[in-house]
Every structure is written in C-alpha cells, then in structure tokens.
GROMACS .gro file of C-alpha atoms in nm:
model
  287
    1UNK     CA    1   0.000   0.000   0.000
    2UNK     CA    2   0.162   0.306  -0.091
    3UNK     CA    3   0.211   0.652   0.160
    4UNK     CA    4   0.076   0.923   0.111
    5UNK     CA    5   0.266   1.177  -0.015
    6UNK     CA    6   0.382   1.500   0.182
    7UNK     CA    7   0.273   1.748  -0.145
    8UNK     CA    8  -0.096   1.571  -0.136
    9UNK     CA    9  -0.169   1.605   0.221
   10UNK     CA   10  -0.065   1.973   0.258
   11UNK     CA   11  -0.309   2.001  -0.030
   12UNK     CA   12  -0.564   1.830   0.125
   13UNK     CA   13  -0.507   2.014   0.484
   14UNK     CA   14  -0.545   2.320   0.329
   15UNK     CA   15  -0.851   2.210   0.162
   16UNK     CA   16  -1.000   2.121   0.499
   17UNK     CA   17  -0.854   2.402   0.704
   18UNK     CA   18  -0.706   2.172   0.936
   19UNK     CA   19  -0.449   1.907   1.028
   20UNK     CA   20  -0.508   1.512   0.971
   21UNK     CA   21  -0.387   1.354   1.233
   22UNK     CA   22  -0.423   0.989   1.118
   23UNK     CA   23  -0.389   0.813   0.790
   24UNK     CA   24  -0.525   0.440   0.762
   25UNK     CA   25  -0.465   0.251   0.440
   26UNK     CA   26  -0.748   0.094   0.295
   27UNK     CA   27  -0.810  -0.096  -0.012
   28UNK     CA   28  -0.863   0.118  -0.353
   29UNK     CA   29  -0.966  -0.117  -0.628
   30UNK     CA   30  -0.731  -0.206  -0.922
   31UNK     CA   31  -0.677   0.175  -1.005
   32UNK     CA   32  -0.656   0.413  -0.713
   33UNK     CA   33  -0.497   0.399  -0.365
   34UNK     CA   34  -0.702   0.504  -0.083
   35UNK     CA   35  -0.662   0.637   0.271
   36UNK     CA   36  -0.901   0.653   0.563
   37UNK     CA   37  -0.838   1.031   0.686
   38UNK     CA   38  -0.894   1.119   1.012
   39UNK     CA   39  -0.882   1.505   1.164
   40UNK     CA   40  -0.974   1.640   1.500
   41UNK     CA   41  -1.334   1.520   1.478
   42UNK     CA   42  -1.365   1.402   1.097
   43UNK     CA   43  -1.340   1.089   0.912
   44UNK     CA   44  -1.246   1.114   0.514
   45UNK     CA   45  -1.236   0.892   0.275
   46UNK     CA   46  -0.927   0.965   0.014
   47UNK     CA   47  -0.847   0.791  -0.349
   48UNK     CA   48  -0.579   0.924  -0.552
   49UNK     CA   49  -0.364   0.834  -0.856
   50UNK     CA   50  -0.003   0.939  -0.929
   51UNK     CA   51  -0.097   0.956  -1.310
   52UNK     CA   52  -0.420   0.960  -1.347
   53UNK     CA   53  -0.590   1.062  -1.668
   54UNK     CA   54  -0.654   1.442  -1.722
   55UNK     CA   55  -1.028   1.493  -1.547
   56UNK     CA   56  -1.052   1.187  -1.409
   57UNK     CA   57  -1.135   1.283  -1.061
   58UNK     CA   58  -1.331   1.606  -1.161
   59UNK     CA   59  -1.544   1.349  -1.386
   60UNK     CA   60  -1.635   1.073  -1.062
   61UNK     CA   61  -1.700   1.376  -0.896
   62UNK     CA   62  -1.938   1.509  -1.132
   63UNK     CA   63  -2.120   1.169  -1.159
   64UNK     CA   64  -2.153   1.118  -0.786
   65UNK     CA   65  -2.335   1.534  -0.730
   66UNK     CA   66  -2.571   1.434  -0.991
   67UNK     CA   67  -2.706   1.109  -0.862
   68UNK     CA   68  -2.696   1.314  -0.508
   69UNK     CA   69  -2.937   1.558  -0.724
   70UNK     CA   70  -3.170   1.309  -0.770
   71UNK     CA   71  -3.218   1.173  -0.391
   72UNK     CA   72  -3.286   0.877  -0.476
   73UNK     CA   73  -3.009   0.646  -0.392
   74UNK     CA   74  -2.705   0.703  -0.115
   75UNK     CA   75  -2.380   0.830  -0.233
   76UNK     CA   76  -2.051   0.952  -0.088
   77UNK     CA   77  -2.088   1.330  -0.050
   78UNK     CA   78  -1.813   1.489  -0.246
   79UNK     CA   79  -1.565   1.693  -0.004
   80UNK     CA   80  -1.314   1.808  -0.230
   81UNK     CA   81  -1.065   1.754  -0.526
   82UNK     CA   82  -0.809   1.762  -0.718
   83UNK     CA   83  -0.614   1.666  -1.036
   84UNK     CA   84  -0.456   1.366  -0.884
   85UNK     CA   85  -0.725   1.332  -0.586
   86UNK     CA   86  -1.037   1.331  -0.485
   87UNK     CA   87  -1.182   1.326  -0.135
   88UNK     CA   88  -1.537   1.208   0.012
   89UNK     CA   89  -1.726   1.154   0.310
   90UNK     CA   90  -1.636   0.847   0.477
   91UNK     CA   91  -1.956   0.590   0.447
   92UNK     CA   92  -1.940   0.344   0.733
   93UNK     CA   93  -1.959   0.013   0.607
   94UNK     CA   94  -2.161  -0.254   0.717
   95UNK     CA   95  -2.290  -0.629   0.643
   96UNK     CA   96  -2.460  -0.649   0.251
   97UNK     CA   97  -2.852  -0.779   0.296
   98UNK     CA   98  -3.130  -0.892   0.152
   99UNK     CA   99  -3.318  -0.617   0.276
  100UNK     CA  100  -3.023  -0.405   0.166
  101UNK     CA  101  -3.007  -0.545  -0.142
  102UNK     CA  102  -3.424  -0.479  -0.182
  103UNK     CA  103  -3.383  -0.127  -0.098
  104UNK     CA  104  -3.116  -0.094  -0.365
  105UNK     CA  105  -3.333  -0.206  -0.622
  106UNK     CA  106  -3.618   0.012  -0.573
  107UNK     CA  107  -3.360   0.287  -0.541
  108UNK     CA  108  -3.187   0.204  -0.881
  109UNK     CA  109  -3.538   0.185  -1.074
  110UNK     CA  110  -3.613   0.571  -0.910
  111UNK     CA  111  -3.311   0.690  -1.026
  112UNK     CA  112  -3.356   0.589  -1.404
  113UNK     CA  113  -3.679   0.737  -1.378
  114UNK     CA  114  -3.466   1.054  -1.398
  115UNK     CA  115  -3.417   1.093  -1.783
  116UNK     CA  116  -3.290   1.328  -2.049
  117UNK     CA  117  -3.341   1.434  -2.381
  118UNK     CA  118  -3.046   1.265  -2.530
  119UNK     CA  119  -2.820   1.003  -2.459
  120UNK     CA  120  -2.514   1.034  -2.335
  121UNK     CA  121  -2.384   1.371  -2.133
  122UNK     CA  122  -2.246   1.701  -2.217
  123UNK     CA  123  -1.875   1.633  -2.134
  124UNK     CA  124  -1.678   1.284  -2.159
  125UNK     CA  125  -1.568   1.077  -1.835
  126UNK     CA  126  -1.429   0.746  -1.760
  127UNK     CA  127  -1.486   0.397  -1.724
  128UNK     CA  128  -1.182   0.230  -1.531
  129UNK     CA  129  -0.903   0.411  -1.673
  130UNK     CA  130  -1.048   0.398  -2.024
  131UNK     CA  131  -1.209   0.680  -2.238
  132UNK     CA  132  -1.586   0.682  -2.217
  133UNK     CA  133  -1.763   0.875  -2.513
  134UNK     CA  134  -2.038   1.029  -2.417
  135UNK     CA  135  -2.128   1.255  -2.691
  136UNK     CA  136  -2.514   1.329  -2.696
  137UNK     CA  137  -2.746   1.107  -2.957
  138UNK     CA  138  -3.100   1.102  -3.022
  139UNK     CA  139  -3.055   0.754  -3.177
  140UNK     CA  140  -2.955   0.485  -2.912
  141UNK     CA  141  -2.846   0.246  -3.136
  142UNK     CA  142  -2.628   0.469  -3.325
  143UNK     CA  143  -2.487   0.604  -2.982
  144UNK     CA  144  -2.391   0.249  -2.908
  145UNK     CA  145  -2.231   0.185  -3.175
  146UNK     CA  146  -2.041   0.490  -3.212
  147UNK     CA  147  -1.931   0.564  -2.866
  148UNK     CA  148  -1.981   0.232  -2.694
  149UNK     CA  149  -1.840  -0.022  -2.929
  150UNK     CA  150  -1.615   0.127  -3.147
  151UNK     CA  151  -1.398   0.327  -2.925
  152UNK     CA  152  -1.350  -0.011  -2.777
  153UNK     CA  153  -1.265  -0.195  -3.111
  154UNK     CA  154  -0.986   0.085  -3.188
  155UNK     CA  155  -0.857   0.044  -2.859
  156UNK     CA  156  -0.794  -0.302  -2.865
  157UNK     CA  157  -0.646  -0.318  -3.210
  158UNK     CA  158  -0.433  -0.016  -3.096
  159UNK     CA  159  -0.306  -0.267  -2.807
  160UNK     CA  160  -0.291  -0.583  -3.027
  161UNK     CA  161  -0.564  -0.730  -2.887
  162UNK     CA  162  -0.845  -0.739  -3.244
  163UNK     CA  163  -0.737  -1.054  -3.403
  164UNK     CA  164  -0.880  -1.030  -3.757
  165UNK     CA  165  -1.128  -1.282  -3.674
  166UNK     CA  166  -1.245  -1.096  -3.354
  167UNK     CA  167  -1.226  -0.784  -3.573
  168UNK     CA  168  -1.498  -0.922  -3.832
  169UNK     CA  169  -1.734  -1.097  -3.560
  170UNK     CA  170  -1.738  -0.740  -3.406
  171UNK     CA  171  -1.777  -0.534  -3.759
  172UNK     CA  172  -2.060  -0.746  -3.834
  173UNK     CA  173  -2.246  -0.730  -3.516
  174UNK     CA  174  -2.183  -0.361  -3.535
  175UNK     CA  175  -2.381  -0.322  -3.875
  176UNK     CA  176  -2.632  -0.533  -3.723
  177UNK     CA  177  -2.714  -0.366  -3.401
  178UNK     CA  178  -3.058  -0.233  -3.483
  179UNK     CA  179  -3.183  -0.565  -3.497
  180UNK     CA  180  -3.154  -0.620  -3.119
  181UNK     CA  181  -3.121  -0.286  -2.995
  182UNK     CA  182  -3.448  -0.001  -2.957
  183UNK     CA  183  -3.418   0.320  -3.127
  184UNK     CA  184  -3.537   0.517  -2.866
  185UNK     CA  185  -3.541   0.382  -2.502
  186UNK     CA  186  -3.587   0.620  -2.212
  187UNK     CA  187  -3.224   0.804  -2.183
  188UNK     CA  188  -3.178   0.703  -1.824
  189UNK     CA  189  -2.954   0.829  -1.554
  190UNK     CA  190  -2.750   0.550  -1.517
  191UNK     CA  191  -2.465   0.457  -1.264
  192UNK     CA  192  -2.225   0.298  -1.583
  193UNK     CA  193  -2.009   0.107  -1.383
  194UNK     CA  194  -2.262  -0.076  -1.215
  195UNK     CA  195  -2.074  -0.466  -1.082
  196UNK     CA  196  -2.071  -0.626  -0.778
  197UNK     CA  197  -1.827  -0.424  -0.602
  198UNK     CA  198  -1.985  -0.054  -0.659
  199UNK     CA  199  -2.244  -0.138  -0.392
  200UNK     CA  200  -2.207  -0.155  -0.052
  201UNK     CA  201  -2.453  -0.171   0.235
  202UNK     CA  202  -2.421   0.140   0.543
  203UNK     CA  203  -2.433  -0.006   0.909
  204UNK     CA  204  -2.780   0.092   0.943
  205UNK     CA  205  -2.887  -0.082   0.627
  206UNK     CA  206  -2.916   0.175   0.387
  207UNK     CA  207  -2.780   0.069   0.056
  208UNK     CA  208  -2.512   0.305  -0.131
  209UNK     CA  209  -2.367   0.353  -0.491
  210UNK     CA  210  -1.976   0.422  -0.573
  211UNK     CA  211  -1.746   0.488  -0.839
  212UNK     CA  212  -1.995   0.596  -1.126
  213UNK     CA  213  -1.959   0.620  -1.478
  214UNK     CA  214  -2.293   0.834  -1.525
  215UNK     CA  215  -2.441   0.889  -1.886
  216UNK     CA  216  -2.753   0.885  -2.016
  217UNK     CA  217  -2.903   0.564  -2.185
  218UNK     CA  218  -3.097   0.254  -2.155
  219UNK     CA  219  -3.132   0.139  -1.808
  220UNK     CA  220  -3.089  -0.233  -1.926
  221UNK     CA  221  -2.735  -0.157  -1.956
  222UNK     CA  222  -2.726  -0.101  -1.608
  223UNK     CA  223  -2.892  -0.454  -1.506
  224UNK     CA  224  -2.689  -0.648  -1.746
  225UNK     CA  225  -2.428  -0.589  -1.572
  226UNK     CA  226  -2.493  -0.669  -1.242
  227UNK     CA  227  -2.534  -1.013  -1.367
  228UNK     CA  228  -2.203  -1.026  -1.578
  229UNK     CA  229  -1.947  -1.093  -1.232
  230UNK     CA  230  -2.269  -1.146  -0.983
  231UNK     CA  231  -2.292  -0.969  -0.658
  232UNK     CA  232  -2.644  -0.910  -0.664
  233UNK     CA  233  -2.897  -1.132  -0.467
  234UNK     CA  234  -3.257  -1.182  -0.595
  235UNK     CA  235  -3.418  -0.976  -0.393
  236UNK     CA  236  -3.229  -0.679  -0.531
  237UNK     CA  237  -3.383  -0.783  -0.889
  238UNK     CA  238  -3.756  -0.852  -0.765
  239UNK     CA  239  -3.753  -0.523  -0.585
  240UNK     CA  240  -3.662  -0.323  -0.948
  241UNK     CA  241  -3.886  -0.536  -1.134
  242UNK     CA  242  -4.186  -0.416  -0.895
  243UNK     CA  243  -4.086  -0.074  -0.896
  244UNK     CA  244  -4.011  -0.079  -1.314
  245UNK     CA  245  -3.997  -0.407  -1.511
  246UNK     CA  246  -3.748  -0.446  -1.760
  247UNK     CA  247  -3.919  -0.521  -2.111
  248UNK     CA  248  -3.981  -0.896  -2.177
  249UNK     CA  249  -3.759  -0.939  -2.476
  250UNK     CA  250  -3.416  -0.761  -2.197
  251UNK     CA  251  -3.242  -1.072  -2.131
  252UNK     CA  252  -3.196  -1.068  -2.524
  253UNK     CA  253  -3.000  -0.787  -2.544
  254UNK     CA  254  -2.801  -0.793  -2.201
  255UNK     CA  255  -2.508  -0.946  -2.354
  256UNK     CA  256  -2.467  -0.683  -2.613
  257UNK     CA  257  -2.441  -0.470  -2.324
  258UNK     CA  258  -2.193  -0.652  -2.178
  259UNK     CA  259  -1.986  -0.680  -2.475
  260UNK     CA  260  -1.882  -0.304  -2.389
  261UNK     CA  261  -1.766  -0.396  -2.017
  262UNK     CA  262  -1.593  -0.703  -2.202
  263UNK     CA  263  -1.400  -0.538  -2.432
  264UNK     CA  264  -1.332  -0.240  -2.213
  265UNK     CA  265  -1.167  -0.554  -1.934
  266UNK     CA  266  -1.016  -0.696  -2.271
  267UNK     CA  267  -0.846  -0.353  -2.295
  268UNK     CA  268  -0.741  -0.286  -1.952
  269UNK     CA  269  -0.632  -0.641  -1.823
  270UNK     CA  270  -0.553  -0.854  -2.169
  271UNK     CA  271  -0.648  -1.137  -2.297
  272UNK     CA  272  -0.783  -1.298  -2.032
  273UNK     CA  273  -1.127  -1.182  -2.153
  274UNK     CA  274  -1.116  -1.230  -2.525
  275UNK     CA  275  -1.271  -1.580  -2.485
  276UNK     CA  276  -1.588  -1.418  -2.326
  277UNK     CA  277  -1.582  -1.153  -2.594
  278UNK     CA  278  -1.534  -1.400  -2.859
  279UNK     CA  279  -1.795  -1.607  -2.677
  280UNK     CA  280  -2.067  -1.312  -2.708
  281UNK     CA  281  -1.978  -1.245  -3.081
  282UNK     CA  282  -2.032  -1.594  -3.202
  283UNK     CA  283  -2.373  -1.586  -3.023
  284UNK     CA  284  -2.486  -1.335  -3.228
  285UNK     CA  285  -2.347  -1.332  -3.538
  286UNK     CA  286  -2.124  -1.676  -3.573
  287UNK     CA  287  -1.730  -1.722  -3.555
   0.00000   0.00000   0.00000
C-alpha cells in the first residue's frame, strides 16, 4: 500500500482548514490507492492516482453530485478535489442484505426514472481508466455503436488485442445492431459502472452507490451488468422489477451490453477476456 505523499496532504489540509492527524490505508480497487483520513473530529475517505488521466477525478466527482441531485439512492458526499485526488465523506460500512439489497433495487429503478433528452452527457468521463464517449445522440443504437463499441474496437487493435477474426465478428455485429437494440429507449440516468463491487450496504442498512460512470441511456445496460461478475442477490432484482420491469424481450439484449464492459476488461487487463468476448460475438453473429 503506498504513503501518502507529503505534497498531497498539505493540499488536502489546506482544503479542509485543518491538520489530519491519522492516515489508515485501505483498499482502492485495481486503479486508485485510498486512505481513511482522520482530523480532529472528521473521518475522510481519500483515493488518488499518481498519473491519473486528465479529469478523471473532476469526472467521478461530477457523476456522484448528480445522482446526489436526484435523492434517490445514497452516495458519498463529495468533499473536495483535485487533479490527482479526490476526497469524500467516509460511508461506514456494514454487512450487505437482503433487505439491503431490496432497498437498492427500488432505489436504482427511481433513479432511471430521472431521464434526459439525449443520450449520453455534455462532457466525456471514464470507465476504469479507459475513455468513455459520451457525446449526446438522439438515436440509441447509433450512440452504441459509435461511442460504446467502437472506441472499444480501436482500442484493442491499438493494443494488439483485435485478431482479424475478432475484428470481423465485431464489424458485423456492429452493422447489425438495430436488430436487437431499440431506437429510442428512455435516456436514463444510469450509474455505468454498475458490478458487484460498486455497492455496498451502510451499518444501518441503507444501501449506497460508488465509483460511477454516469451517462444517459438505456437502463438495461445497467442490469446487465450486475449479472455479468454477480454480486447481486434476488431480492435486489424482484424489488426493481416491482418498482419498473425491464421489457420482456431484456435478457436478449443484455449481452450486447456486456460486450462493452468485455471489451473495455479486454483492454485494460488482456487477454484474459477475449474468450468471453469471442464467446458473445459468435452468439450473435457466428465465428
């Protein structure tokens, strides 16, 4: 775990106006590191990056204020940031329920009741350390393709990881999108990053959101992938199918979905993934 350094937490003191008197490594995901900050009477909780990419932290910071606007599920309150920082109320963590995991649901379908006039969002952010596109569209399928998909393609074959018969699977499904995908779904707030680990459950049972990728688009994208690496107990999906049922032909599309959080893992941790991609294109449109 690395220490924080000397330069950061004078920025950060002066940011707060006061000393921190104890710093408490905690885990940070595959990306960040992270610090539990603690000040005369406060508790912080601090990621930062010695590289990050340019915006990075302004973007997660933007995404976590607007699903605040829309009081409908819990987030870490945004405290302050930086270029290389950002820092957030400290959520205390407690044991992931049922109950939890029901409250979380009817939160999720109340916040992509909360829709916009276009997909996408007015300014570009992140998913992981990649790019995310988020130019507006009034055509979901195009936006998809365009800013979802592709980006994705050129990345990998930028990295060396499009094999020509990957490349061709994907080209094809590409022209072929409109035959799975709707034109014009509701453009719903969504979280965009939304696996197993970007949920956690407060001591007092309240369920709470992190690390979002917000945009605007069809809220299946969002429940596809909470069932791509699991995490997410039945009572989570009953509760959002009684507050807003998915259409019946969803489970149809949800791998198309997840072909974006595929290739975007295909991109940031190799090849380990390419099967699953591969897997997904041959579904759809053969080897």
């Amino acid at each position: 775990m690395a220490h924080l350094p000397n330069h950061l937490r004078e920025q950060i003191e002066q940011h707060l106006g006061t000393a921190i008197t104890r710093i408490t490594p905690v885990g940070g995901g595959d990306i960040n590191q992270a610090a539990r900050l603690e000040t005369g009477g406060d508790v912080f909780f601090l990621k930062w990056h010695a590289a990050p990419p340019r915006g990075m932290f302004a973007a997660e910071a933007d995404g976590l204020r607007r699903i605040a606007a829309t009081q409908t599920v819990r987030v870490p309150h945004v405290i302050a940031q930086g270029d290389t920082w950002l820092l957030l109320e400290w959520l205390p963590i407690g044991r992931r329920t049922a109950a939890a995991a029901k409250r979380l649901g009817e939160a999720l379908a109340a916040l992509h009741r909360h829709t916009a006039a276009h997909y996408g969002l007015e300014h570009d952010n992140y998913i992981g350390l990649t790019p995310q596109i988020n130019h507006p569209e009034t055509d979901w399928v195009r936006f998809w393709r365009e800013h979802r998909l592709r980006p994705q393609m050129r990345l990998a074959a930028e990295r060396g990881r499009m094999p020509a018969h990957r490349r061709r699977a994907l080209e094809r499904l590409i022209a072929r999108l409109d035959e799975w995908l709707p034109r014009t779904p509701p453009a719903s707030l969504l979280h965009g990053d939304l696996w197993g680990g970007n949920w956690v459950a407060l001591e007092d049972g309240t369920p709470a959101l992190i690390d979002p990728a917000v945009y605007h688009g069809d809220r299946e994208t969002d429940i596809a992938f909470t069932h791509l690496f699991g995490g997410f107990p039945a009572a989570f999906y009953d509760a959002y199918t009684a507050a807003w049922p998915l259409p019946p032909d969803a489970d149809a599309r949800r791998d198309l979905y997840n072909l974006y959080h595929l290739l975007n893992h295909l991109n940031l941790f190799g090849e380990a993934y390419g099967a699953s991609v591969d897997h997904i294109l041959a579904r759809y449109v053969g080897g």
